[in-house]
Amino acid sequence: MPERPIPENDPIVNKSYAMHYLIATLILMVTLLWAMWDEGWGQRPWKSYQGEFKTRYLAFLKTARTKSATSVDEVKKNPEYASLQQNYEGTSAQAKSRLEELRKQVSELSGRILAVQNVFTDRRAYVNALTYELETGSSASAKQSKQKDIDNYKAELATVNYPDGSKKKFNYQQLEEEYNKLRGERVKVNAEVAEALKPLTESKAKLDAYVTDHMVDLTPQQIAGLQRKTEDWDPKIVQLNVAEANIVDRCESCHMGIRESVKLTAAAMEAKGAKKPDEYAKAFTSHPSAELMNAHDPEKFGCTSCHQGNGRATTSVEKAHGNYEHWLWPLFTKQNMEAGCQTCHAADAMLMAGDSGAIITEGKFLYRQRGCMGCHRYEGYDKEPEELQSVNQQLKLADQQKRENVKQSAYLMKQADSAGSNEEANSLNDKAVALRVANSKIDGRVQQLDFQSHNLMQDMKKIGPNLKEVRLKLNRNWIPVWLKKPTDFRPTTKMPNFRLTDGQIQAISAYLWQSGLKDELPKQKAGNAGHGRELFETRGCLACHSMGESSEMQGGTFAANLTRVGEKANYDYLVRWIHNARERTRPYCPYEKKDIGPEDYAKKGKPFVFDLEHSTCPNDGHEMQVQNMTVMPSLRLSLEDAQDIASYLMTMKKQEPTAYADAAFMEDGALQAEGKKWIRHYGCAGCHEISGMEDEGRIGTELTFEGSKPIERLDFALFTDAAQRGGKEPIGNAEDLARLPEGPSKGPWYNHKGFFEHKLAEPELYDKGMVKTETEALRMPNVHLAKEEVRALSTFLQGSQELGLPASYQYRPMDAKRDIQEGWWIVQKYNCQGCHQFTPSQATTLMGMKKYQDPDWKEQLPPKLLTEGARVDPEWMRKFLTNPSLSTADTNRNGVRPYLKVRMPTFTFSDNELRKLVRFFQALSQQPMPYIPQQVPTLTAKETDMARSLFSSNAAPCLKCHATGDAQHDQHATAPNFLLAKERLKPDWAERWIRDPQAISPGTSMPSGLFKQDGDHWVFAGPTPASFEGYDKDQSKLLVDYIFQLSPEEQRRVAGAKGRSHAVNAPPSKPGRSTAPIRAKGPGPGVENSHASGGAAR
Amino acid sequence: MDWHQLWVIISAPDNVPIVGLIPLLCFYIYLAWKQAKGNDDLIAELEADPAMAKTHHRKTWPFKPGWQKEVHVWPFLLRIEFLAAIIITIILMVWSITLNAPLEEPANPNLTMNPSKAPWYFLGLQEMLVYFDPWIAGVVMPTLIIVGLMIIPYVDTNPLGSGYYTWKQRKFAISTFLFGFIVLWISMIIIGTFIRGPGWQWFWPGQTWDHNRQIYEVNRDLPDLFGIASNAGKMIFGALVVGGYFVLGGLGVYSLFRRYMAKDFKRMSLVQFSMTQVFLLIMLALPLKMILRLAWHIKYVWITPWFNV
């Protein structure tokens, strides 16, 4: 203390705090201003967006206005516009004098009204005030005196000074009458004005509409409207509120251009002088897909139900987009935008709207096609096994019930025999009878269930081949080599790489080999490989299968690449497979859970015959699996053809089958138990049929709602930190790294997208660095997907969410749209789109092949099915799909188009799938169901003659291209036989078709312009005989009616009369060549056009 | 050293008060200590010079003619308080502008957060749950704390050191307060904030909070260490140990009071002293139990069918 100098004056009393206060107060003021700024702008960044939008949009509109003004001038130069203009000017001149007069009247009246009104309202107010006093008067006398005042006042005369200087006096009542009278007059005159204006406004509207209709963009008026709207804009939150779905989306507070009526691009919204579109410019663009916006009205769906993100947040871009830790539904990234479709469209197989939908559709397709559903359940995928299981369960219960009933009824009968009284015996008897009746009801139910399981078993397919038949099918020594790494043998295979150890491979192959069926296959004769190759390349095998590797590859990726099939396959089996892939060695009875062999049939004294008609088990009478569960159809080839193709395929190899190292361990019984363990562990039975594993469940986690799984439940294992902080990319393998859709991670990837994409690129990633035993290691195999495929699947999974949206937002149509929805699943299941076109934009596999680029081969492409539903009778279609040869005897052919080398295969669809497919085609062409066939009127003899003359006209030689059933002619025919038309086609379609085939199937070789419109009906374009004089009906209809009544004899007659000289003379060389002379000569006058070249034979 | 992890913990909006608490606490202890030191020195000086004591007034300053003996609250105190109020307002405003409330995702009963932490002012209680049964840590202890705080005026017999900072005159009260506040409360909050990671595991600052971390720890009960197997044996043994602690501790407190605070002790009634003694021993038992647990993995000392300690 003594060290410190003691101040003279008391420091507490004398110290000044002025400076402290000054500084503190200044800081406080600054903070206050800061708080106000924060409140106004800091927390409301959308304000600066709106300000920026205003300036940029106005600048844009200004330039757009000058542009549109010039184009308006162009429109105005049109003579049509000039005439409208003239019309407008004429009417306006006419109406002018009358209008002026009326307007003068109105203004005069208004002046008078105003004069009366001034006096009247003043007096009325006084009367009202007096009336109030009268009403609230305390005594009768007071009331009386008030009433007197009122009456006196009302009687007083008031002077009205009219605008023209005249004066008039009125009492109250007269004043009121005068006022009402004047007003009534004005209304009348105004109505007259409107009447007079009517022609004027009408012609003006016509004039304006003409400009609007003939302008691609907006008119200057519209743009001026937009400008006004934008100029008057005050910053405010723009909000979509859908109470029904609890959606509150404020996205448009920043994205102000998203629904503007002009198309805004980032480039158009650039700041003045900017080189690159900045953040604002990108935010101000219009929605890229008008189709999607039309289908999903933002007023109903908001933004976040498709895009996700935090619709309510307005404080920052990150918050609004939901890209922060605590928001569970962040905005889908641009690359995975279509994930949003899946949230409501999970039940659709095909999602296409404009340019959108390809990625999510691909994802859905891959999920099935790559066998993901073999391990991972997903609502709607591969549901047949589950349904079958429930059917079998019910069958078991019914059986049990029946047995019990029988027992019980026998017991009751016995009791009745020994009953004391008659009544008692009768009642017991009745009960026993009731039980027997119940049993017959159960029988009916069992029959239903059996039928259901028959269908289900027919529909049930496995992604991988049946492994019960490995012994019959495969080169034993090849199996372990394949299992080691399937992609080494066949780079494009669907079989994923399982990272098996050698021990596991040995055990698994040993089990498969030893559990395989040991039946003998019939020996097959060797075939002609050269002919086999030709068949293989032309019959349509390549729509699904491919041949050749990497750049050499030709054909589809739906089924296996067969470049090295000769190394692994057994010839005898291959012949049977090609002949009919659905043919099984032994049927499988799911009730007994065993493969039924000849011995079982023999026991019952039955022949060993099983097919779809003989599908019940000899032991218990229940439905059996009598088909291979493959989607591979039968091409209805003869056995010789099958032998030829198999012989050709057996030559497809890089090394001799004998070159594989001997795998004697596969006969070692000791390995069986371990093999079974590993097969079960890896869930092989999810994709393959394996003995003893028919009822194995799926081993993977269900993925139906994987996209909304809490991120904490996704195990990033040792890479949690790397993912959260964006550390080094953990995938080291260059091949796997190349699978990441957006390349190695550049920042944090701790989200669903990051997890899915890393997992799909390298499934073992989350095992890396962990110490795990063989059974603990992750089982997910490497599906060796390409980058785009990973993106598609990741998009699919990200969209697999359990949403908070009401159920009504899920797309579950009940009408024809549902038929389309269901149909696509089947179309994709059997790869129909490998050969056929269903939508104009979709390309088939065959169309893309080298061979079919040749114009002659283009003719050989399978028909397009763009309007198939409108064209064919649904009942006929069902028949055709059941048996495309349309014949029970001669099946080795195409039923409708015998001239096509490509063969429409028999898919043996179940009744269930047939029904769905037929409905699908009808719905796709907007045809009503059920279809009631149209009656075709019977032609008179004269009409028949006339029609025949058309049919056989030189100008339209129908029978030149259309098949007739004559083998020699049909060899060169390029169109279906007319005799099929009656059953197959819908008459109204056929008429539309012959009038303008190009409109229905662009590129068809059916000539257009056969008929031309003459007045209100259609007449033949070529020369017609004299009998047509005075015929005033549609000649096209006449021809169609004739064709629908064509009998084989009639056709033969016409064909004979015409002679088959063209066809016979044609050089029979390459397929499709026969069309060449027809094209060279041309079908005749009026038909001479270029339509005959190229396109599908139609 | 995982600096990122450390930064994540420190920068969490939730933890800002605790980060601010540490320097503030140090500063105010230092300030109080400085004031106390000055006063203590002055007391020593005045005791040595009784004449000066008569004229001396106010604080550590010596007498100066012309200085007022007393000053008014207004304006001399209030003007400083008002200045403080302005500064606090500034701090609160800046804080509320820059750090928003840490709003998290909607609660999901199927998925609780890990670690799930109490608000910072309750972290001490949550930390106690590690060492005691819920009803002891959550009910008995908080009740005792409140009751203990309530009895302070009734057991405090020291007439000195009221209204000014001093250490020499209130050694016992101040050290007991510092022990209770800093060791038992603040340190537990700091442990709860910076040390306890996922699974409420102990992570030293700079260690990564790894959700997958696995540690091996076996907690035993004290009777087990002595091979006592029967339940009755455990109960009796535990009662003996706890009773022993209170008897020995009571004797220790008694002799310390007698030796170092003879004056205070003489002024205390039996009830006052025994209350002081009991609460002091219970307070001391808390860190003892923590040390037993952390250093020797001892879970319970006294096991009964009704409660465990």
XYZ file of N, CA and C in Angstrom, chain A residues 912-1082:
513
model
N -52.552 -64.506 -65.938
C -52.406 -63.257 -65.220
C -51.641 -62.221 -66.055
N -50.492 -62.632 -66.569
C -49.659 -61.707 -67.329
C -50.266 -61.411 -68.698
N -50.934 -62.396 -69.269
C -51.596 -62.159 -70.558
C -52.622 -61.058 -70.424
N -53.407 -61.171 -69.371
C -54.460 -60.185 -69.148
C -53.834 -58.799 -69.002
N -52.781 -58.727 -68.201
C -52.147 -57.433 -67.969
C -51.551 -56.875 -69.259
N -50.953 -57.746 -70.061
C -50.324 -57.261 -71.291
C -51.359 -56.732 -72.269
N -52.447 -57.472 -72.421
C -53.481 -57.036 -73.366
C -54.049 -55.697 -72.928
N -54.337 -55.607 -71.646
C -54.874 -54.340 -71.127
C -53.867 -53.218 -71.306
N -52.604 -53.558 -71.134
C -51.533 -52.561 -71.285
C -51.556 -51.953 -72.681
N -51.632 -52.821 -73.686
C -51.612 -52.308 -75.060
C -52.853 -51.465 -75.339
N -53.993 -51.914 -74.840
C -55.210 -51.144 -75.056
C -55.091 -49.774 -74.391
N -54.566 -49.788 -73.162
C -54.478 -48.538 -72.404
C -53.452 -47.598 -73.030
N -52.368 -48.182 -73.518
C -51.308 -47.363 -74.101
C -51.829 -46.602 -75.326
N -52.784 -47.200 -76.037
C -53.358 -46.528 -77.211
C -54.690 -45.893 -76.877
N -54.956 -45.729 -75.581
C -56.188 -45.072 -75.135
C -57.434 -45.737 -75.692
N -57.450 -47.041 -75.702
C -58.621 -47.775 -76.158
C -59.467 -48.150 -74.951
N -60.781 -48.034 -75.093
C -61.620 -48.398 -73.949
C -61.640 -49.911 -73.748
N -61.752 -50.322 -72.520
C -61.899 -51.733 -72.199
C -63.201 -51.876 -71.435
N -63.989 -52.916 -71.627
C -63.757 -53.996 -72.596
C -64.025 -53.530 -74.028
N -63.438 -54.246 -74.962
C -63.572 -53.917 -76.376
C -64.752 -54.667 -76.959
N -65.630 -53.916 -77.591
C -66.760 -54.582 -78.260
C -66.530 -54.464 -79.765
N -66.377 -55.591 -80.453
C -65.988 -55.562 -81.864
C -67.036 -54.825 -82.693
N -66.528 -54.123 -83.671
C -67.380 -53.316 -84.538
C -67.949 -54.215 -85.634
N -69.206 -53.980 -85.985
C -69.801 -54.774 -87.061
C -69.375 -54.194 -88.414
N -68.938 -55.058 -89.301
C -68.576 -54.594 -90.638
C -69.765 -54.885 -91.557
N -70.277 -53.855 -92.254
C -71.463 -54.081 -93.093
C -71.162 -55.048 -94.240
N -72.147 -55.850 -94.568
C -71.975 -56.779 -95.686
C -72.113 -56.008 -96.999
N -71.225 -56.256 -97.902
C -71.217 -55.502 -99.160
C -72.172 -56.138 -100.155
N -72.748 -55.308 -100.960
C -73.575 -55.836 -102.041
C -72.640 -56.350 -103.131
N -73.216 -57.062 -104.090
C -72.404 -57.636 -105.161
C -71.683 -56.538 -105.928
N -72.442 -55.423 -106.107
C -71.852 -54.324 -106.884
C -70.683 -53.724 -106.121
N -70.931 -53.538 -104.846
C -69.880 -52.956 -104.013
C -68.661 -53.880 -103.984
N -68.922 -55.175 -103.894
C -67.817 -56.115 -103.869
C -66.996 -55.983 -105.147
N -67.679 -55.879 -106.251
C -66.972 -55.720 -107.525
C -66.113 -54.475 -107.514
N -66.743 -53.393 -107.060
C -66.004 -52.132 -107.008
C -64.784 -52.283 -106.119
N -65.005 -52.863 -104.940
C -63.913 -53.001 -103.987
C -62.815 -53.868 -104.568
N -63.223 -54.930 -105.268
C -62.224 -55.822 -105.840
C -61.367 -55.065 -106.838
N -62.028 -54.184 -107.567
C -61.256 -53.436 -108.556
C -60.213 -52.555 -107.876
N -60.587 -52.041 -106.701
C -59.584 -51.268 -105.948
C -58.474 -52.173 -105.455
N -58.906 -53.316 -104.896
C -57.984 -54.240 -104.253
C -56.943 -54.742 -105.242
N -57.402 -54.926 -106.494
C -56.484 -55.498 -107.477
C -55.976 -54.437 -108.438
N -56.245 -53.179 -108.113
C -55.844 -52.097 -109.010
C -54.343 -52.093 -109.230
N -53.967 -51.734 -110.412
C -52.536 -51.642 -110.699
C -51.895 -50.494 -109.921
N -52.748 -49.532 -109.577
C -52.234 -48.395 -108.834
C -51.925 -48.765 -107.376
N -52.564 -49.809 -106.897
C -52.292 -50.240 -105.527
C -52.292 -51.759 -105.467
N -51.222 -52.356 -105.914
C -51.209 -53.830 -105.978
C -50.984 -54.423 -104.586
N -52.071 -54.500 -103.809
C -51.957 -54.919 -102.413
C -51.217 -56.229 -102.251
N -51.568 -57.181 -103.126
C -51.072 -58.532 -102.921
C -49.609 -58.679 -103.318
N -49.053 -57.612 -103.850
C -47.634 -57.688 -104.193
C -46.796 -57.821 -102.928
N -47.169 -57.062 -101.913
C -46.379 -57.075 -100.674
C -47.014 -57.938 -99.598
N -48.336 -57.972 -99.558
C -48.982 -58.715 -98.480
C -48.949 -60.205 -98.759
N -48.722 -60.961 -97.698
C -48.648 -62.414 -97.841
C -50.026 -62.958 -98.200
N -50.018 -64.086 -98.901
C -51.279 -64.682 -99.325
C -51.462 -66.095 -98.806
N -50.425 -66.639 -98.235
C -50.509 -68.038 -97.811
C -49.875 -68.962 -98.822
N -49.571 -68.433 -100.001
C -48.866 -69.205 -101.020
C -47.380 -69.164 -100.675
N -46.794 -70.341 -100.436
C -45.431 -70.387 -99.901
C -44.445 -69.636 -100.794
N -44.628 -69.806 -102.097
C -43.679 -69.189 -103.017
C -43.766 -67.670 -102.953
N -44.980 -67.187 -102.918
C -45.180 -65.741 -102.862
C -44.722 -65.189 -101.513
N -45.096 -65.888 -100.440
C -44.836 -65.375 -99.100
C -43.361 -65.227 -98.812
N -42.546 -65.971 -99.519
C -41.106 -65.860 -99.358
C -40.662 -64.414 -99.555
N -41.353 -63.723 -100.411
C -40.927 -62.356 -100.737
C -41.900 -61.307 -100.227
N -42.936 -61.762 -99.551
C -43.912 -60.799 -99.056
C -43.303 -59.998 -97.906
N -43.783 -58.789 -97.719
C -43.257 -57.954 -96.636
C -44.372 -57.412 -95.760
N -45.556 -57.966 -95.892
C -46.659 -57.480 -95.067
C -47.586 -58.644 -94.750
N -48.401 -58.502 -93.692
C -49.229 -59.635 -93.254
C -50.320 -60.007 -94.247
N -50.793 -61.218 -94.066
C -51.874 -61.756 -94.878
C -53.185 -61.052 -94.550
N -53.978 -60.714 -95.595
C -55.254 -60.016 -95.369
C -56.262 -60.888 -94.633
N -56.087 -62.202 -94.758
C -57.059 -63.083 -94.125
C -57.042 -62.944 -92.607
N -55.895 -62.442 -92.080
C -55.801 -62.267 -90.629
C -56.590 -61.065 -90.150
N -56.834 -60.133 -91.099
C -57.362 -58.825 -90.713
C -58.663 -58.927 -89.933
N -59.510 -59.812 -90.379
C -60.846 -59.881 -89.818
C -60.809 -60.099 -88.300
N -59.995 -61.045 -87.917
C -59.914 -61.350 -86.493
C -58.988 -60.404 -85.759
N -57.963 -59.958 -86.483
C -56.877 -59.286 -85.812
C -57.093 -57.785 -85.659
N -57.618 -57.159 -86.691
C -57.599 -55.692 -86.698
C -58.927 -55.095 -86.285
N -58.839 -53.855 -85.843
C -60.054 -53.089 -85.606
C -60.358 -52.321 -86.889
N -61.613 -52.410 -87.421
C -61.916 -51.818 -88.732
C -61.623 -50.322 -88.810
N -61.954 -49.586 -87.742
C -61.747 -48.134 -87.838
C -60.258 -47.816 -87.927
N -59.464 -48.621 -87.205
C -58.026 -48.412 -87.312
C -57.557 -48.702 -88.734
N -58.046 -49.817 -89.292
C -57.595 -50.232 -90.625
C -57.885 -49.133 -91.643
N -59.018 -48.461 -91.473
C -59.357 -47.396 -92.403
C -58.401 -46.220 -92.260
N -58.127 -45.855 -90.993
C -57.177 -44.775 -90.766
C -55.819 -45.142 -91.345
N -55.492 -46.421 -91.208
C -54.197 -46.910 -91.653
C -54.038 -46.782 -93.161
N -55.023 -47.231 -93.935
C -54.825 -47.182 -95.383
C -54.900 -45.761 -95.900
N -55.513 -44.888 -95.121
C -55.530 -43.494 -95.556
C -54.162 -42.856 -95.375
N -53.557 -43.069 -94.218
C -52.270 -42.417 -93.973
C -51.404 -43.244 -93.020
N -50.744 -44.260 -93.540
C -49.929 -45.125 -92.672
C -48.778 -44.377 -92.003
N -48.253 -43.375 -92.683
C -47.090 -42.684 -92.124
C -47.423 -41.985 -90.809
N -48.651 -41.570 -90.686
C -49.026 -40.874 -89.460
C -49.048 -41.833 -88.285
N -49.343 -43.098 -88.586
C -49.458 -44.076 -87.503
C -48.115 -44.713 -87.206
N -47.395 -45.078 -88.230
C -46.096 -45.701 -88.032
C -45.085 -45.082 -88.987
N -44.429 -44.011 -88.552
C -43.508 -43.321 -89.447
C -42.429 -44.273 -89.946
N -42.165 -44.214 -91.229
C -41.105 -45.060 -91.780
C -41.611 -46.388 -92.291
N -42.876 -46.627 -92.224
C -43.395 -47.906 -92.696
C -43.287 -47.981 -94.227
N -43.225 -49.206 -94.744
C -43.113 -49.324 -96.198
C -44.489 -49.375 -96.851
N -45.532 -49.378 -96.070
C -46.886 -49.260 -96.609
C -47.019 -47.886 -97.247
N -47.403 -47.826 -98.528
C -47.415 -46.518 -99.207
C -48.526 -45.611 -98.687
N -48.224 -44.341 -98.619
C -49.230 -43.340 -98.255
C -49.847 -42.780 -99.527
N -50.900 -42.058 -99.373
C -51.499 -41.362 -100.506
C -52.317 -42.266 -101.407
N -52.739 -43.430 -100.883
C -53.583 -44.296 -101.707
C -54.946 -43.652 -101.915
N -55.364 -42.910 -100.911
C -56.662 -42.240 -101.007
C -56.466 -40.752 -100.816
N -57.330 -40.008 -101.448
C -57.257 -38.571 -101.247
C -58.637 -38.061 -100.861
N -58.634 -36.919 -100.222
C -59.902 -36.388 -99.758
C -60.539 -35.582 -100.876
N -61.771 -35.954 -101.200
C -62.473 -35.225 -102.243
C -63.765 -34.730 -101.611
N -63.809 -33.437 -101.336
C -64.969 -32.928 -100.612
C -64.975 -33.518 -99.233
N -66.094 -34.124 -98.829
C -66.135 -34.664 -97.478
C -65.948 -36.172 -97.457
N -65.513 -36.743 -98.554
C -65.219 -38.178 -98.468
C -63.940 -38.543 -99.204
N -63.504 -39.752 -98.914
C -62.202 -40.218 -99.391
C -62.364 -41.036 -100.650
N -61.575 -40.681 -101.654
C -61.650 -41.441 -102.900
C -60.268 -41.980 -103.235
N -60.284 -43.022 -104.054
C -59.052 -43.674 -104.452
C -58.229 -42.706 -105.301
N -56.913 -42.718 -105.063
C -56.066 -41.744 -105.761
C -55.773 -42.174 -107.185
N -55.835 -43.490 -107.433
C -55.537 -43.973 -108.784
C -56.775 -43.928 -109.658
N -56.652 -44.415 -110.874
C -57.819 -44.439 -111.763
C -58.853 -45.444 -111.276
N -60.108 -45.093 -111.350
C -61.154 -46.012 -110.917
C -62.041 -46.357 -112.102
N -62.594 -47.584 -112.112
C -63.460 -47.972 -113.220
C -64.767 -47.173 -113.202
N -65.500 -47.330 -114.251
C -66.710 -46.541 -114.445
C -67.747 -46.809 -113.371
N -67.723 -47.992 -112.788
C -68.750 -48.340 -111.806
C -68.736 -47.394 -110.610
N -67.662 -46.655 -110.421
C -67.577 -45.760 -109.265
C -68.363 -44.479 -109.469
N -68.801 -44.248 -110.684
C -69.572 -43.034 -110.959
C -70.746 -42.937 -109.988
N -70.823 -41.850 -109.303
C -71.990 -41.637 -108.455
C -71.897 -42.320 -107.097
N -70.781 -43.017 -106.824
C -70.635 -43.641 -105.506
C -70.176 -42.555 -104.541
N -71.007 -42.251 -103.523
C -70.694 -41.075 -102.712
C -70.220 -41.417 -101.304
N -69.865 -42.710 -101.096
C -69.360 -43.052 -99.768
C -67.837 -43.092 -99.832
N -67.244 -43.232 -98.630
C -65.784 -43.317 -98.574
C -65.311 -44.564 -99.287
N -64.428 -44.363 -100.230
C -63.909 -45.537 -100.945
C -62.915 -46.298 -100.091
N -62.272 -45.568 -99.164
C -61.343 -46.270 -98.276
C -62.118 -47.240 -97.388
N -63.296 -46.801 -96.951
C -64.106 -47.660 -96.105
C -64.554 -48.886 -96.885
N -64.866 -48.662 -98.141
C -65.274 -49.766 -99.003
C -64.187 -50.827 -99.067
N -62.959 -50.357 -99.262
C -61.852 -51.304 -99.369
C -61.663 -52.067 -98.051
N -61.744 -51.339 -96.929
C -61.561 -51.991 -95.630
C -62.648 -53.025 -95.406
N -63.883 -52.667 -95.707
C -64.971 -53.618 -95.528
C -64.738 -54.857 -96.377
N -64.244 -54.625 -97.562
C -63.954 -55.747 -98.462
C -62.884 -56.649 -97.853
N -61.841 -56.005 -97.342
C -60.740 -56.799 -96.782
C -61.215 -57.604 -95.580
N -62.117 -56.997 -94.807
C -62.602 -57.701 -93.623
C -63.542 -58.849 -93.990
N -64.009 -58.846 -95.233
C -64.872 -59.946 -95.659
C -64.169 -60.893 -96.619
N -62.880 -60.647 -96.786
C -62.121 -61.425 -97.763
C -62.094 -62.889 -97.359
N -62.412 -63.754 -98.332
C -62.318 -65.188 -98.051
C -61.088 -65.713 -98.764
N -60.552 -66.831 -98.310
C -59.345 -67.374 -98.963
C -59.555 -67.569 -100.453
N -60.752 -68.019 -100.818
C -60.996 -68.268 -102.242
C -60.904 -66.979 -103.036
N -61.572 -65.959 -102.506
C -61.577 -64.652 -103.155
C -60.138 -64.169 -103.340
N -59.341 -64.320 -102.260
C -57.963 -63.839 -102.321
C -57.182 -64.599 -103.397
N -57.403 -65.919 -103.401
C -56.708 -66.722 -104.413
C -57.096 -66.278 -105.809
N -58.413 -66.026 -105.952
C -58.892 -65.606 -107.266
C -58.201 -64.328 -107.709
N -58.216 -63.352 -106.838
C -57.607 -62.064 -107.189
C -56.135 -62.253 -107.486
N -55.477 -62.993 -106.596
C -54.042 -63.199 -106.779
C -53.772 -63.898 -108.096
N -54.637 -64.908 -108.406
C -54.436 -65.645 -109.640
C -54.624 -64.751 -110.853
N -55.663 -63.918 -110.759
C -55.954 -63.032 -111.889
C -54.814 -62.057 -112.109
N -54.281 -61.553 -110.987
C -53.191 -60.586 -111.096
C -51.904 -61.248 -111.572
N -51.779 -62.535 -111.269
C -50.539 -63.227 -111.595
C -49.486 -62.887 -110.594
N -48.576 -63.775 -110.426
C -47.549 -63.524 -109.407
C -46.228 -63.201 -110.058
N -46.342 -62.619 -111.226
C -45.135 -62.424 -112.016
C -44.074 -61.647 -111.253
N -44.506 -60.580 -110.521
C -43.508 -59.756 -109.836
C -42.713 -60.578 -108.848
N -43.484 -61.310 -108.068
C -42.821 -62.062 -107.008
C -41.933 -63.143 -107.589
N -42.444 -63.819 -108.579
C -41.689 -64.948 -109.129
C -40.412 -64.457 -109.788
N -40.529 -63.321 -110.454
C -39.349 -62.827 -111.157
C -38.305 -62.215 -110.235
N -38.727 -61.880 -109.043
C -37.777 -61.221 -108.145
C -36.605 -62.127 -107.832
N -35.402 -61.577 -107.823
C -34.229 -62.418 -107.518
C -34.264 -62.845 -106.053
N -34.391 -64.126 -105.790
C -34.490 -64.581 -104.403
C -33.111 -64.641 -103.746
N -32.597 -63.509 -103.354
C -31.257 -63.518 -102.753
C -31.348 -63.233 -101.256
N -31.018 -62.015 -100.876
C -31.015 -61.692 -99.445
C -32.450 -61.551 -98.959
N -32.657 -61.772 -97.698
C -34.004 -61.569 -97.172
C -34.348 -60.095 -97.287
N -35.564 -59.859 -97.648
C -35.982 -58.469 -97.773
C -35.681 -57.916 -99.148
N -34.899 -58.641 -99.914
C -34.550 -58.167 -101.248
C -35.802 -58.055 -102.101
N -36.759 -58.888 -101.805
C -37.958 -58.933 -102.627
C -38.655 -57.589 -102.702
N -38.400 -56.736 -101.740
C -39.065 -55.442 -101.784
C -38.405 -54.527 -102.801
N -37.198 -54.867 -103.194
C -36.452 -53.962 -104.064
C -37.160 -53.688 -105.385
N -37.591 -54.736 -106.116
C -38.230 -54.443 -107.395
C -39.499 -53.626 -107.230
N -40.196 -53.850 -106.148
C -41.419 -53.101 -105.933
C -41.079 -51.628 -105.830
N -40.023 -51.389 -105.089
C -39.648 -50.005 -104.912
C -39.161 -49.403 -106.234
N -38.411 -50.237 -106.990
C -37.829 -49.723 -108.228
C -38.937 -49.327 -109.208
N -39.926 -50.176 -109.291
C -40.980 -49.892 -110.253
C -41.954 -48.848 -109.730
N -42.166 -48.890 -108.446
C -43.159 -47.992 -107.853
C -44.515 -48.601 -107.981
